Amino acid sequence: MFRRITLALLALTLCCGQALAADKYIVASDCTWPPMEMLSADKKPEGFSTDYIRAAAKAAGFEVEVRNIAWDGIFGGVATGQYDIVASSVTITEERKKQFDFSDPYYEVVQAVVLPAGKSIKSLADLKGKKVGGQIATTGIFVMRNAKVGAEIKEYDDVGLAIQDLLGGRIDAVICDDPVAMYYVNKKADTAGKLNISFKAAEKEYYGFTVRKGRKDLLEKLNKGIQAVKASGLDKKLVQKWMGTTN
Ligand code: ARG
């Protein structure tokens, strides 16, 4: 008798457990892009994009596990199926759209040029003959290249290394997404006060979560989640939390 009840309970737990188990996706983030994706003191991924994808997943009823993956090679890993989603402040570009699918946009940025405090430029053209650093294969580097101003462009594995070279006088400027520039200029203890943002590019960029081409099911879930995060106003709260502003 007892055995039968136990078995029935076991069967019930198993089948319901399965019905309730949410789909789980592995997310890759290059946690060197503060405050968008970075590592906490105990080395866990955190930041605006990290919170955003977790909130979107919760709202749309799926689970995510965020892993810290180096930027160089991050797109290759989603192409080969090592992980499902790249949540790494990836700007949606026409070039990238040829190879990957993107969710709806979740944030808007522009490129910002960071200079040592007290130095200024009026346009990218003023960087002629100067050494300009940025993270390898990011839109900041693309903007500098397309501007063709005759600057010497230096690509770094991560933007923190470029900032260190800027502070050490080895390069003249750093180009990166404006929230990241703001973080180094205002917030990060060892760099705040030593730098300033002197120029912002006019062209707006939009971040999207990146998936392998053709993963329609996953894109639908991501977009549903993004919509819910926007509709609830949680997106504004995350901007406030990580950027300390309301826009
Ligand atoms: N938004 C820029 C791009 O898509 C930079 C992104 C860099 N992200 C990172 N986590 N390092 O090219």
Short mmCIF file of C-alpha atoms and ligand atoms in Angstrom, two decimals:
data_model
loop_
_atom_site.label_atom_id
_atom_site.label_comp_id
_atom_site.label_asym_id
_atom_site.label_seq_id
_atom_site.Cartn_x
_atom_site.Cartn_y
_atom_site.Cartn_z
CA MET A 1 0.00 0.00 0.00
CA PHE A 2 2.63 2.47 1.13
CA ARG A 3 4.82 1.39 -1.67
CA ARG A 4 2.13 2.09 -4.18
CA ILE A 5 1.53 5.57 -2.81
CA THR A 6 5.26 6.26 -2.80
CA LEU A 7 5.53 5.10 -6.36
CA ALA A 8 2.54 7.19 -7.39
CA LEU A 9 4.09 10.23 -5.70
CA LEU A 10 7.39 9.54 -7.36
CA ALA A 11 5.73 9.30 -10.76
CA LEU A 12 3.84 12.53 -10.12
CA THR A 13 6.99 14.38 -9.05
CA LEU A 14 8.88 13.14 -12.05
CA CYS A 15 6.28 14.04 -14.60
CA CYS A 16 5.36 17.40 -13.08
CA GLY A 17 8.99 18.21 -12.48
CA GLN A 18 9.59 17.68 -16.16
CA ALA A 19 6.59 19.72 -17.19
CA LEU A 20 7.68 22.57 -14.94
CA ALA A 21 11.41 22.49 -15.67
CA ALA A 22 12.23 25.68 -17.55
CA ASP A 23 14.53 25.60 -20.55
CA LYS A 24 18.04 26.57 -19.58
CA TYR A 25 20.44 28.50 -21.79
CA ILE A 26 24.13 29.19 -21.43
CA VAL A 27 25.05 32.85 -21.80
CA ALA A 28 28.53 34.17 -22.67
CA SER A 29 29.64 37.60 -21.45
CA ASP A 30 33.08 39.16 -21.65
CA CYS A 31 33.20 40.59 -18.14
CA THR A 32 35.76 43.30 -18.91
CA TRP A 33 33.27 45.99 -19.92
CA PRO A 34 32.22 47.78 -16.75
CA PRO A 35 29.51 48.57 -15.73
CA MET A 36 27.77 46.56 -18.47
CA GLU A 37 29.39 43.19 -17.77
CA MET A 38 32.14 42.81 -15.22
CA LEU A 39 33.23 40.51 -12.37
CA SER A 40 32.09 41.07 -8.80
CA ALA A 41 34.59 40.95 -5.93
CA ASP A 42 33.96 37.20 -5.69
CA LYS A 43 34.51 36.82 -9.45
CA LYS A 44 30.92 36.34 -10.56
CA PRO A 45 29.50 38.00 -13.71
CA GLU A 46 27.49 41.11 -12.87
CA GLY A 47 26.46 44.37 -14.51
CA PHE A 48 23.77 45.96 -16.62
CA SER A 49 23.63 43.39 -19.44
CA THR A 50 23.95 40.56 -16.91
CA ASP A 51 21.02 41.79 -14.81
CA TYR A 52 19.08 42.54 -17.98
CA ILE A 53 19.32 39.05 -19.44
CA ARG A 54 18.53 37.49 -16.07
CA ALA A 55 15.44 39.70 -15.75
CA ALA A 56 14.36 38.97 -19.33
CA ALA A 57 14.75 35.24 -18.72
CA LYS A 58 12.71 35.40 -15.53
CA ALA A 59 9.95 37.36 -17.25
CA ALA A 60 9.79 34.99 -20.22
CA GLY A 61 10.08 31.82 -18.14
CA PHE A 62 13.47 30.41 -19.02
CA GLU A 63 16.72 29.97 -17.10
CA VAL A 64 20.17 31.33 -17.87
CA GLU A 65 23.66 30.58 -16.65
CA VAL A 66 26.07 33.44 -17.36
CA ARG A 67 29.71 32.53 -18.04
CA ASN A 68 32.71 34.83 -18.38
CA ILE A 69 34.14 34.31 -21.89
CA ALA A 70 36.89 36.38 -23.53
CA TRP A 71 35.68 38.80 -26.21
CA ASP A 72 38.16 37.50 -28.76
CA GLY A 73 36.41 34.32 -29.88
CA ILE A 74 33.08 34.99 -28.16
CA PHE A 75 31.21 35.00 -31.49
CA GLY A 76 32.90 31.79 -32.60
CA GLY A 77 31.59 30.00 -29.53
CA VAL A 78 27.98 30.90 -30.19
CA ALA A 79 28.41 29.83 -33.83
CA THR A 80 29.68 26.39 -32.79
CA GLY A 81 27.03 25.97 -30.10
CA GLN A 82 29.31 26.12 -27.04
CA TYR A 83 26.76 28.50 -25.57
CA ASP A 84 23.37 29.78 -26.68
CA ILE A 85 23.47 33.52 -26.22
CA VAL A 86 26.08 36.28 -26.20
CA ALA A 87 25.08 39.01 -23.74
CA SER A 88 28.09 41.26 -23.95
CA SER A 89 26.99 44.77 -24.98
CA VAL A 90 27.12 43.61 -28.58
CA THR A 91 26.20 46.39 -30.99
CA ILE A 92 23.84 45.23 -33.73
CA THR A 93 25.67 45.91 -37.01
CA GLU A 94 24.93 45.02 -40.63
CA GLU A 95 28.17 43.01 -40.81
CA ARG A 96 27.36 40.97 -37.73
CA LYS A 97 23.77 40.43 -38.90
CA LYS A 98 25.13 38.52 -41.88
CA GLN A 99 26.46 35.86 -39.50
CA PHE A 100 24.22 36.00 -36.43
CA ASP A 101 20.71 36.78 -35.35
CA PHE A 102 19.99 39.49 -32.81
CA SER A 103 17.24 40.09 -30.30
CA ASP A 104 15.39 43.38 -30.29
CA PRO A 105 17.62 46.22 -29.05
CA TYR A 106 17.94 46.49 -25.27
CA TYR A 107 20.14 49.59 -24.90
CA GLU A 108 21.44 52.58 -26.88
CA VAL A 109 24.99 53.92 -26.75
CA VAL A 110 27.43 56.08 -28.73
CA GLN A 111 31.22 55.91 -29.02
CA ALA A 112 33.10 58.14 -26.60
CA VAL A 113 36.71 59.30 -26.79
CA VAL A 114 38.50 59.33 -23.43
CA LEU A 115 41.49 61.62 -22.94
CA PRO A 116 43.66 62.46 -19.93
CA ALA A 117 42.00 65.11 -17.71
CA GLY A 118 42.65 68.58 -19.08
CA LYS A 119 43.13 67.46 -22.69
CA SER A 120 40.47 67.95 -25.35
CA ILE A 121 39.62 67.42 -28.99
CA LYS A 122 36.83 68.91 -31.10
CA SER A 123 36.44 66.07 -33.57
CA LEU A 124 37.95 62.71 -34.47
CA ALA A 125 40.09 64.56 -37.02
CA ASP A 126 42.04 66.05 -34.10
CA LEU A 127 43.34 62.53 -33.44
CA LYS A 128 45.47 62.68 -36.57
CA GLY A 129 48.92 61.27 -35.84
CA LYS A 130 47.82 60.24 -32.32
CA LYS A 131 47.76 56.78 -30.80
CA VAL A 132 44.20 55.65 -30.11
CA GLY A 133 43.41 52.46 -28.22
CA GLY A 134 40.28 50.34 -27.86
CA GLN A 135 39.16 46.77 -27.40
CA ILE A 136 39.94 44.54 -30.37
CA ALA A 137 37.17 44.22 -32.99
CA THR A 138 34.72 46.51 -31.22
CA THR A 139 32.63 49.20 -32.83
CA GLY A 140 34.91 51.87 -31.33
CA ILE A 141 37.78 50.49 -33.42
CA PHE A 142 35.50 50.33 -36.49
CA VAL A 143 34.46 53.98 -36.01
CA MET A 144 38.11 55.05 -35.77
CA ARG A 145 39.04 53.07 -38.88
CA ASN A 146 36.13 54.41 -40.92
CA ALA A 147 36.92 57.98 -39.89
CA LYS A 148 40.29 57.62 -41.68
CA VAL A 149 41.82 60.51 -39.77
CA GLY A 150 45.34 59.14 -39.87
CA ALA A 151 45.47 58.00 -36.25
CA GLU A 152 47.53 55.02 -35.14
CA ILE A 153 45.00 52.49 -33.90
CA LYS A 154 46.01 50.04 -31.14
CA GLU A 155 43.77 47.07 -30.38
CA TYR A 156 43.80 45.59 -26.88
CA ASP A 157 42.33 42.35 -25.51
CA ASP A 158 40.32 44.44 -23.09
CA VAL A 159 39.58 48.11 -22.63
CA GLY A 160 41.08 48.21 -19.12
CA LEU A 161 44.52 47.59 -20.65
CA ALA A 162 43.99 50.48 -23.07
CA ILE A 163 43.01 52.75 -20.16
CA GLN A 164 46.19 51.73 -18.29
CA ASP A 165 48.29 52.65 -21.34
CA LEU A 166 46.45 55.97 -21.57
CA LEU A 167 47.20 56.77 -17.93
CA GLY A 168 50.80 55.70 -18.46
CA GLY A 169 51.15 58.09 -21.41
CA ARG A 170 51.82 55.30 -23.90
CA ILE A 171 48.76 56.18 -25.99
CA ASP A 172 46.83 59.44 -26.43
CA ALA A 173 43.18 58.41 -26.37
CA VAL A 174 40.80 55.49 -25.84
CA ILE A 175 37.56 54.93 -27.72
CA CYS A 176 34.74 52.82 -26.26
CA ASP A 177 30.97 52.73 -25.58
CA ASP A 178 29.95 55.83 -23.60
CA PRO A 179 28.73 54.07 -20.42
CA VAL A 180 32.09 52.32 -20.16
CA ALA A 181 33.93 55.61 -20.73
CA MET A 182 31.78 57.21 -18.00
CA TYR A 183 32.67 54.42 -15.61
CA TYR A 184 36.42 54.94 -15.97
CA VAL A 185 36.10 58.72 -15.91
CA ASN A 186 33.79 58.98 -12.88
CA LYS A 187 33.54 55.76 -10.95
CA LYS A 188 36.50 53.43 -10.99
CA ALA A 189 38.56 54.33 -7.94
CA ASP A 190 42.03 54.28 -9.53
CA THR A 191 41.08 56.14 -12.73
CA ALA A 192 38.31 58.58 -11.70
CA GLY A 193 39.35 62.21 -11.88
CA LYS A 194 42.34 61.48 -14.10
CA LEU A 195 40.40 61.23 -17.36
CA ASN A 196 37.66 63.02 -19.27
CA ILE A 197 35.31 62.29 -22.14
CA SER A 198 36.13 64.86 -24.76
CA PHE A 199 34.12 63.71 -27.75
CA LYS A 200 31.10 61.58 -28.54
CA ALA A 201 30.30 60.19 -31.97
CA ALA A 202 26.92 61.16 -33.39
CA GLU A 203 25.95 57.73 -34.62
CA LYS A 204 23.74 55.77 -32.25
CA GLU A 205 24.38 52.08 -31.62
CA TYR A 206 21.99 49.50 -30.22
CA TYR A 207 22.88 46.50 -28.09
CA GLY A 208 21.27 43.15 -28.87
CA PHE A 209 21.58 39.64 -27.48
CA THR A 210 23.28 37.49 -30.10
CA VAL A 211 22.31 33.94 -31.11
CA ARG A 212 23.26 31.49 -33.85
CA LYS A 213 21.41 32.09 -37.09
CA GLY A 214 18.03 30.45 -37.27
CA ARG A 215 17.32 30.04 -33.53
CA LYS A 216 13.86 31.51 -33.88
CA ASP A 217 12.46 29.88 -30.74
CA LEU A 218 15.17 31.40 -28.59
CA LEU A 219 14.87 34.82 -30.22
CA GLU A 220 11.15 34.85 -29.55
CA LYS A 221 11.73 34.10 -25.89
CA LEU A 222 14.42 36.77 -25.63
CA ASN A 223 12.21 39.37 -27.27
CA LYS A 224 9.29 38.47 -25.05
CA GLY A 225 11.56 38.92 -22.03
CA ILE A 226 12.96 42.24 -23.27
CA GLN A 227 9.44 43.53 -23.89
CA ALA A 228 8.39 42.58 -20.37
CA VAL A 229 11.47 44.21 -18.81
CA LYS A 230 10.72 47.43 -20.71
CA ALA A 231 6.98 47.32 -19.97
CA SER A 232 7.56 46.94 -16.23
CA GLY A 233 10.03 49.82 -16.11
CA LEU A 234 12.73 47.49 -14.78
CA ASP A 235 15.05 48.60 -17.60
CA LYS A 236 15.08 52.15 -16.17
CA LYS A 237 15.81 50.78 -12.72
CA LEU A 238 18.77 48.83 -14.08
CA VAL A 239 20.12 51.96 -15.80
CA GLN A 240 19.82 53.78 -12.48
CA LYS A 241 21.51 50.91 -10.62
CA TRP A 242 24.50 50.50 -12.93
CA MET A 243 24.94 53.86 -14.65
CA GLY A 244 23.50 56.02 -11.91
CA THR A 245 21.42 58.04 -14.36
CA THR A 246 17.87 57.71 -15.60
CA ASN A 247 18.47 57.69 -19.32
N1 ARG B 1 29.49 47.62 -28.25
C1 ARG B 1 30.78 47.28 -28.73
C2 ARG B 1 30.70 46.28 -29.86
O1 ARG B 1 29.72 45.64 -30.01
C3 ARG B 1 31.71 46.76 -27.65
C4 ARG B 1 31.23 45.57 -26.90
C5 ARG B 1 32.31 44.99 -26.02
N2 ARG B 1 31.77 44.14 -25.04
C6 ARG B 1 32.50 43.52 -24.09
N3 ARG B 1 31.87 42.87 -23.17
N4 ARG B 1 33.79 43.60 -24.09
O2 ARG B 1 31.61 46.11 -30.62
#
